[in-house]
CSV table of C-alpha atoms in Angstrom, one decimal:
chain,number,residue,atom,x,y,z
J,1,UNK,CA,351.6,155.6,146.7
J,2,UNK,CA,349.6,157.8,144.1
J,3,UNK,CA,346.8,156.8,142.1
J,4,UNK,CA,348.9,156.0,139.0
J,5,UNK,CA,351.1,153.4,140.7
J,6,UNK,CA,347.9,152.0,142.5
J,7,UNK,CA,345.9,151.3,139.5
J,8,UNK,CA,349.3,150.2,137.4
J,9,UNK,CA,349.9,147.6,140.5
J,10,UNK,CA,346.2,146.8,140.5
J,11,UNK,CA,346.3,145.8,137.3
J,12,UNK,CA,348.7,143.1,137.6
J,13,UNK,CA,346.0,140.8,138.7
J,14,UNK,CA,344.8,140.0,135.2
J,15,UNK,CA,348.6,138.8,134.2
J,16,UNK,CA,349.2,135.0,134.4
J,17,UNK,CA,352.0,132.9,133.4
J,18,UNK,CA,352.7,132.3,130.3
J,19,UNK,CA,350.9,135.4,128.7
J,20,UNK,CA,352.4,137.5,125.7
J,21,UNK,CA,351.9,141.3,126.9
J,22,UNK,CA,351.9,144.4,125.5
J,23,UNK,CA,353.2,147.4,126.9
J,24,UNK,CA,351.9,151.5,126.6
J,25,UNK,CA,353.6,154.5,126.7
J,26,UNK,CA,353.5,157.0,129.3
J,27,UNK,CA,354.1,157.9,132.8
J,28,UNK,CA,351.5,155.3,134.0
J,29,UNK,CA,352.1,152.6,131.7
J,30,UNK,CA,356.0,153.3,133.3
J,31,UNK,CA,354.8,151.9,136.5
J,32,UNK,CA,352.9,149.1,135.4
J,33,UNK,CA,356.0,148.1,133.5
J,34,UNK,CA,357.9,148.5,136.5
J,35,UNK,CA,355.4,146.3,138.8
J,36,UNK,CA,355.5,143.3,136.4
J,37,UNK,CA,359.2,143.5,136.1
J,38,UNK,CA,359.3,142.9,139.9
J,39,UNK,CA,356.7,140.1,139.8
J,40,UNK,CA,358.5,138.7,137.1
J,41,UNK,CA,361.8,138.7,139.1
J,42,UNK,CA,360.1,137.6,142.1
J,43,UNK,CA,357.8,134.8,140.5
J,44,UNK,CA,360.1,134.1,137.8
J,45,UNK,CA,357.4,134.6,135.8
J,46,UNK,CA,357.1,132.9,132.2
J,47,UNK,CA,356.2,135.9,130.5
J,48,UNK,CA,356.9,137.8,127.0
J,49,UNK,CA,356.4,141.3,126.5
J,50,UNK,CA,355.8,143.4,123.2
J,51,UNK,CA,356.7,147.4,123.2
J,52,UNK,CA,354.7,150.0,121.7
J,53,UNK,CA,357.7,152.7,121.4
J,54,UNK,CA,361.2,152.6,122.1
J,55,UNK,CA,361.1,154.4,125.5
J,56,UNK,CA,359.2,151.3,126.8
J,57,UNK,CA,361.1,149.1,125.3
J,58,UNK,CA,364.2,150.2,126.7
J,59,UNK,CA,362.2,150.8,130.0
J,60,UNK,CA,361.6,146.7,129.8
J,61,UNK,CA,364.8,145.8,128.6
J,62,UNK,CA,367.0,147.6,131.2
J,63,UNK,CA,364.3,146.0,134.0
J,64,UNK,CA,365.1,142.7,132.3
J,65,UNK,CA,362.0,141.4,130.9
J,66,UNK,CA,362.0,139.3,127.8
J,67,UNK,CA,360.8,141.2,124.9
J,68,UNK,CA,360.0,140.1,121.1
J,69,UNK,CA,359.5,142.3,118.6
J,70,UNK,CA,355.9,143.8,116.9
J,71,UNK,CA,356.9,142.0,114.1
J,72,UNK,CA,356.6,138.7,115.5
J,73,UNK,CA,353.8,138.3,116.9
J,74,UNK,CA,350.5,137.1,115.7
J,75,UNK,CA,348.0,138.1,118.7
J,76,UNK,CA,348.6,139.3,122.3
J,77,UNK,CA,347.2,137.9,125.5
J,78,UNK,CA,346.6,141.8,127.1
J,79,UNK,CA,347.6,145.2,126.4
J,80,UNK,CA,347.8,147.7,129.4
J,81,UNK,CA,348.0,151.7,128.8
J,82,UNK,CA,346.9,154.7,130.3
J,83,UNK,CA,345.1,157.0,128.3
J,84,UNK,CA,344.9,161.1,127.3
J,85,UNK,CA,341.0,161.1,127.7
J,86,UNK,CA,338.4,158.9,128.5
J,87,UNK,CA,334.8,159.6,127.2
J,88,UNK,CA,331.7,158.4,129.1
J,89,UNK,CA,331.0,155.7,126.3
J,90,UNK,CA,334.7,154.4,126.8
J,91,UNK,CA,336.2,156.0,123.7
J,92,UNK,CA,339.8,157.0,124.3
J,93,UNK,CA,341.5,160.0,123.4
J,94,UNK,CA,345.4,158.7,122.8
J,95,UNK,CA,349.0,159.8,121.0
J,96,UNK,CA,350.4,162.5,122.6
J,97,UNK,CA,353.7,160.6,122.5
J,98,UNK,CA,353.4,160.1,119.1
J,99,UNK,CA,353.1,156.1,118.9
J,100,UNK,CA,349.7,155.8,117.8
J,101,UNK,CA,350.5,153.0,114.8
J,102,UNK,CA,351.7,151.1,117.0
J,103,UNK,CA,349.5,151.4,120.1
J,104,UNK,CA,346.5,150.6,117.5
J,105,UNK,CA,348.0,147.3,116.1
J,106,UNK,CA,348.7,146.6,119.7
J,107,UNK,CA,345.3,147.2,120.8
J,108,UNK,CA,343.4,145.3,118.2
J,109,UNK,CA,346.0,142.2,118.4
J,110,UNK,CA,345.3,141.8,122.5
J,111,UNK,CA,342.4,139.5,123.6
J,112,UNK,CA,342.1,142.0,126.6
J,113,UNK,CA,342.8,145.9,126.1
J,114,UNK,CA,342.8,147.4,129.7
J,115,UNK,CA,343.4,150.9,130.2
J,116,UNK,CA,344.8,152.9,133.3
J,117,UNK,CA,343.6,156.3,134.5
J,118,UNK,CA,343.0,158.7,137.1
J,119,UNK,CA,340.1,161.1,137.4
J,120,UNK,CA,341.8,163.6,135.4
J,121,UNK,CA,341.6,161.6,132.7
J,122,UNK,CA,337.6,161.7,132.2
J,123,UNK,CA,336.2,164.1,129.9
J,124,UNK,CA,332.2,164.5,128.7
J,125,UNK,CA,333.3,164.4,124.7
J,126,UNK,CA,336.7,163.3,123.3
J,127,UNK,CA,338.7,166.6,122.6
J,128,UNK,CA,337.5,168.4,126.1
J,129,UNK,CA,341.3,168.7,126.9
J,130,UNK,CA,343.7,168.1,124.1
J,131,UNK,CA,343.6,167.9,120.3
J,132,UNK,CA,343.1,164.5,118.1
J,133,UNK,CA,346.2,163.4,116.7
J,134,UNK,CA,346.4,162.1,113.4
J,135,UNK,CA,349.5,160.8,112.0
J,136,UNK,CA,349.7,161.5,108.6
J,137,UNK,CA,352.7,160.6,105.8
J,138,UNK,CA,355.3,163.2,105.5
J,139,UNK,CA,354.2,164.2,101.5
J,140,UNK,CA,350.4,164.2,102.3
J,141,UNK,CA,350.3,166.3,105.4
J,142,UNK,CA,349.6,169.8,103.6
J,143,UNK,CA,346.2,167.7,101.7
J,144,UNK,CA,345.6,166.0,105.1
J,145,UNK,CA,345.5,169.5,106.4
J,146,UNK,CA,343.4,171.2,103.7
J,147,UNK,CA,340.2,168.7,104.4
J,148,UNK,CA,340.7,168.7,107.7
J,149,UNK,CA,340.0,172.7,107.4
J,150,UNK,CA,337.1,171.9,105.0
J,151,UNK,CA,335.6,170.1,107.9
J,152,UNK,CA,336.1,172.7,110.3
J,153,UNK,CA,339.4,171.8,112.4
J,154,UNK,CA,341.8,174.0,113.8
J,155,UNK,CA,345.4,172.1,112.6
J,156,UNK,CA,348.5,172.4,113.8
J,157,UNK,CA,351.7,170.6,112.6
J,158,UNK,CA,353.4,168.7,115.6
J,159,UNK,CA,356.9,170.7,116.4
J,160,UNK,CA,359.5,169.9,118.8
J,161,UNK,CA,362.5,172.0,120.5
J,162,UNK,CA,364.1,170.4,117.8
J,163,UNK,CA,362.5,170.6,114.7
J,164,UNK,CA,358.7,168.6,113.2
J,165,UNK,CA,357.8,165.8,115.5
J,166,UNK,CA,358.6,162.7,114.0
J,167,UNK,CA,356.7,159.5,114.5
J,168,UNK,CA,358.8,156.1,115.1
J,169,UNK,CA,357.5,155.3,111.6
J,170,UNK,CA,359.0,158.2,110.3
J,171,UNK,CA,355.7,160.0,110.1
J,172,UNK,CA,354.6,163.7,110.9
J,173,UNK,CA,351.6,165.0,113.6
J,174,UNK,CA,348.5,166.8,113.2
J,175,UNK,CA,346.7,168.0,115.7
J,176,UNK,CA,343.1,168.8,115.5
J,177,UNK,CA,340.8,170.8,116.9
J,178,UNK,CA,337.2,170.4,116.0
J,179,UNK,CA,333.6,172.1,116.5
J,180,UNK,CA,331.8,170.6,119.5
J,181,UNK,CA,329.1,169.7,116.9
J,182,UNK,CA,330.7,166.5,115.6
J,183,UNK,CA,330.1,163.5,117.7
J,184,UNK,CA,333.0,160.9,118.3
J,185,UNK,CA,331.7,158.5,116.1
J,186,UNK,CA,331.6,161.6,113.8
J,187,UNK,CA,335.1,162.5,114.3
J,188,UNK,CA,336.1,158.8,114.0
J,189,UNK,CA,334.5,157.8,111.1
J,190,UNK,CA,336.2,161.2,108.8
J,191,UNK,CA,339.7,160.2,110.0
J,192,UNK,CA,339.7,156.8,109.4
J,193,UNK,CA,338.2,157.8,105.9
J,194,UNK,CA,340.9,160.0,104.5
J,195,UNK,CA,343.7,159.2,102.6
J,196,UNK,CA,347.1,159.8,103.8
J,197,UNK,CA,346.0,159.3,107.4
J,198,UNK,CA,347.9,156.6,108.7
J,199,UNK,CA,346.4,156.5,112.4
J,200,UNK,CA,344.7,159.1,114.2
J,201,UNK,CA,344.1,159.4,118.3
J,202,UNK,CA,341.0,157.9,118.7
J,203,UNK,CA,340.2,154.8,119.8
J,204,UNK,CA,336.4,153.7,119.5
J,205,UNK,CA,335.1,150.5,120.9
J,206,UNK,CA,338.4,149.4,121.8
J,207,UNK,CA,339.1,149.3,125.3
J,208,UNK,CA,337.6,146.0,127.7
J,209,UNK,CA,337.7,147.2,130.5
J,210,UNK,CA,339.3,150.9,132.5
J,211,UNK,CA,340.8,150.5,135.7
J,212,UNK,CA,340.0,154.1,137.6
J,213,UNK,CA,342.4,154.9,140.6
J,214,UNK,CA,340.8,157.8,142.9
J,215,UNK,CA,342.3,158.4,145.9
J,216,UNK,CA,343.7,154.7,146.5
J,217,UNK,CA,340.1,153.2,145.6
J,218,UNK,CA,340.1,151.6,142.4
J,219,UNK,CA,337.2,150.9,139.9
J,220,UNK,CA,337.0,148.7,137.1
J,221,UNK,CA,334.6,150.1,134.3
J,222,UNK,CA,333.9,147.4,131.8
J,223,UNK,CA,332.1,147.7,128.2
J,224,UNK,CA,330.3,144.6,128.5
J,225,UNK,CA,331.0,143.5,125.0
């Protein structure tokens, strides 16, 4: 068993019956999904689940797990996802599958936001190994773009094989690259400031508690708010 489907089993410990969950995006969230599917067949488990993209969604749905729609939900019992980055302070770096509306809404609508990660996951400053995304609306992008280069970011418009990268919302994908000067709370503070930014990749103060698999050990890193 690797480290991803350790910690994603691990953290089927804080599910209980009854609970409305939401599920990530990604390669690790995959096995988490996959873990509570069994337990729910094997504990016929009263459970709901909400998706955060479409791959997940059809992930749960062909494991047969109950799912309702973001749009009917007022609050979530816990949201479980893995993560792009982790910062020291617990400030994620997320989005590189393009769902980070979604993810956010999820985030802030859970009692309990626990996140998934291995070691190559922790970074000293948000940024170490990947840009920011920031999902910006399709006629805004070029502005979006222009301050971002004011502030001193390298930006790149998300492409696929395909075409632009296109957001479930129908949005498009910057992604930044900033001096190493800025802090986090720099970085998060500018984004979430400018107009035609719907969502952007970080996620400040967010997360309860990260669930670290190294080499089969696992440990639980809480924020203590």
């Amino acid at each position: 068993m690797n480290d991803k489907q350790a910690v994603a089993e691990y953290a089927l410990n804080y599910i209980q019956n009854g609970m409305i969950i939401g599920l990530g995006t990604g390669s690790t969230a995959n096995f988490f999904i996959e873990a509570l599917a069994q337990r729910y067949q094997q504990e016929n488990l009263q459970i709901k689940v909400v998706a955060s993209s479409l791959v997940s969604q059809l992930k749960a749905q062909q494991l047969g797990m109950p799912i309702i729609a973001i749009e009917h939900i007022e609050r979530l019992d816990i949201y479980v996802d893995g993560a792009d980055e982790v910062a020291p302070d617990m400030t994620l770096l997320k989005g590189r599958g393009s769902d980070l509306v979604k993810e956010k809404l999820l985030v802030e609508a859970a009692e309990q936001f626990i996140v998934l990660i291995d070691p190559s996951k922790q970074v000293n400053r948000i940024g170490d190994n990947f840009p920011i995304p920031a999902e910006v609306l399709p006629f805004a992008w070029q502005l979006v773009q222009q301050k971002m280069h004011h502030a001193g970011a390298q930006v790149t418009l998300r492409k696929t094989d395909s075409g632009l990268a296109i957001t479930s919302c129908g949005n498009l994908v910057l992604d930044l690259i900033f001096d190493s000067e800025l802090s986090t709370i720099a970085l998060n503070g500018l984004l979430n400031a400018t107009p035609g930014i719907v969502e952007h990749g970080i996620f400040h103060a967010l997360a309860d508690i990260i669930l670290l698999a190294n080499k089969g050990e696992i440990t639980k890193i809480t924020s203590g708010k």
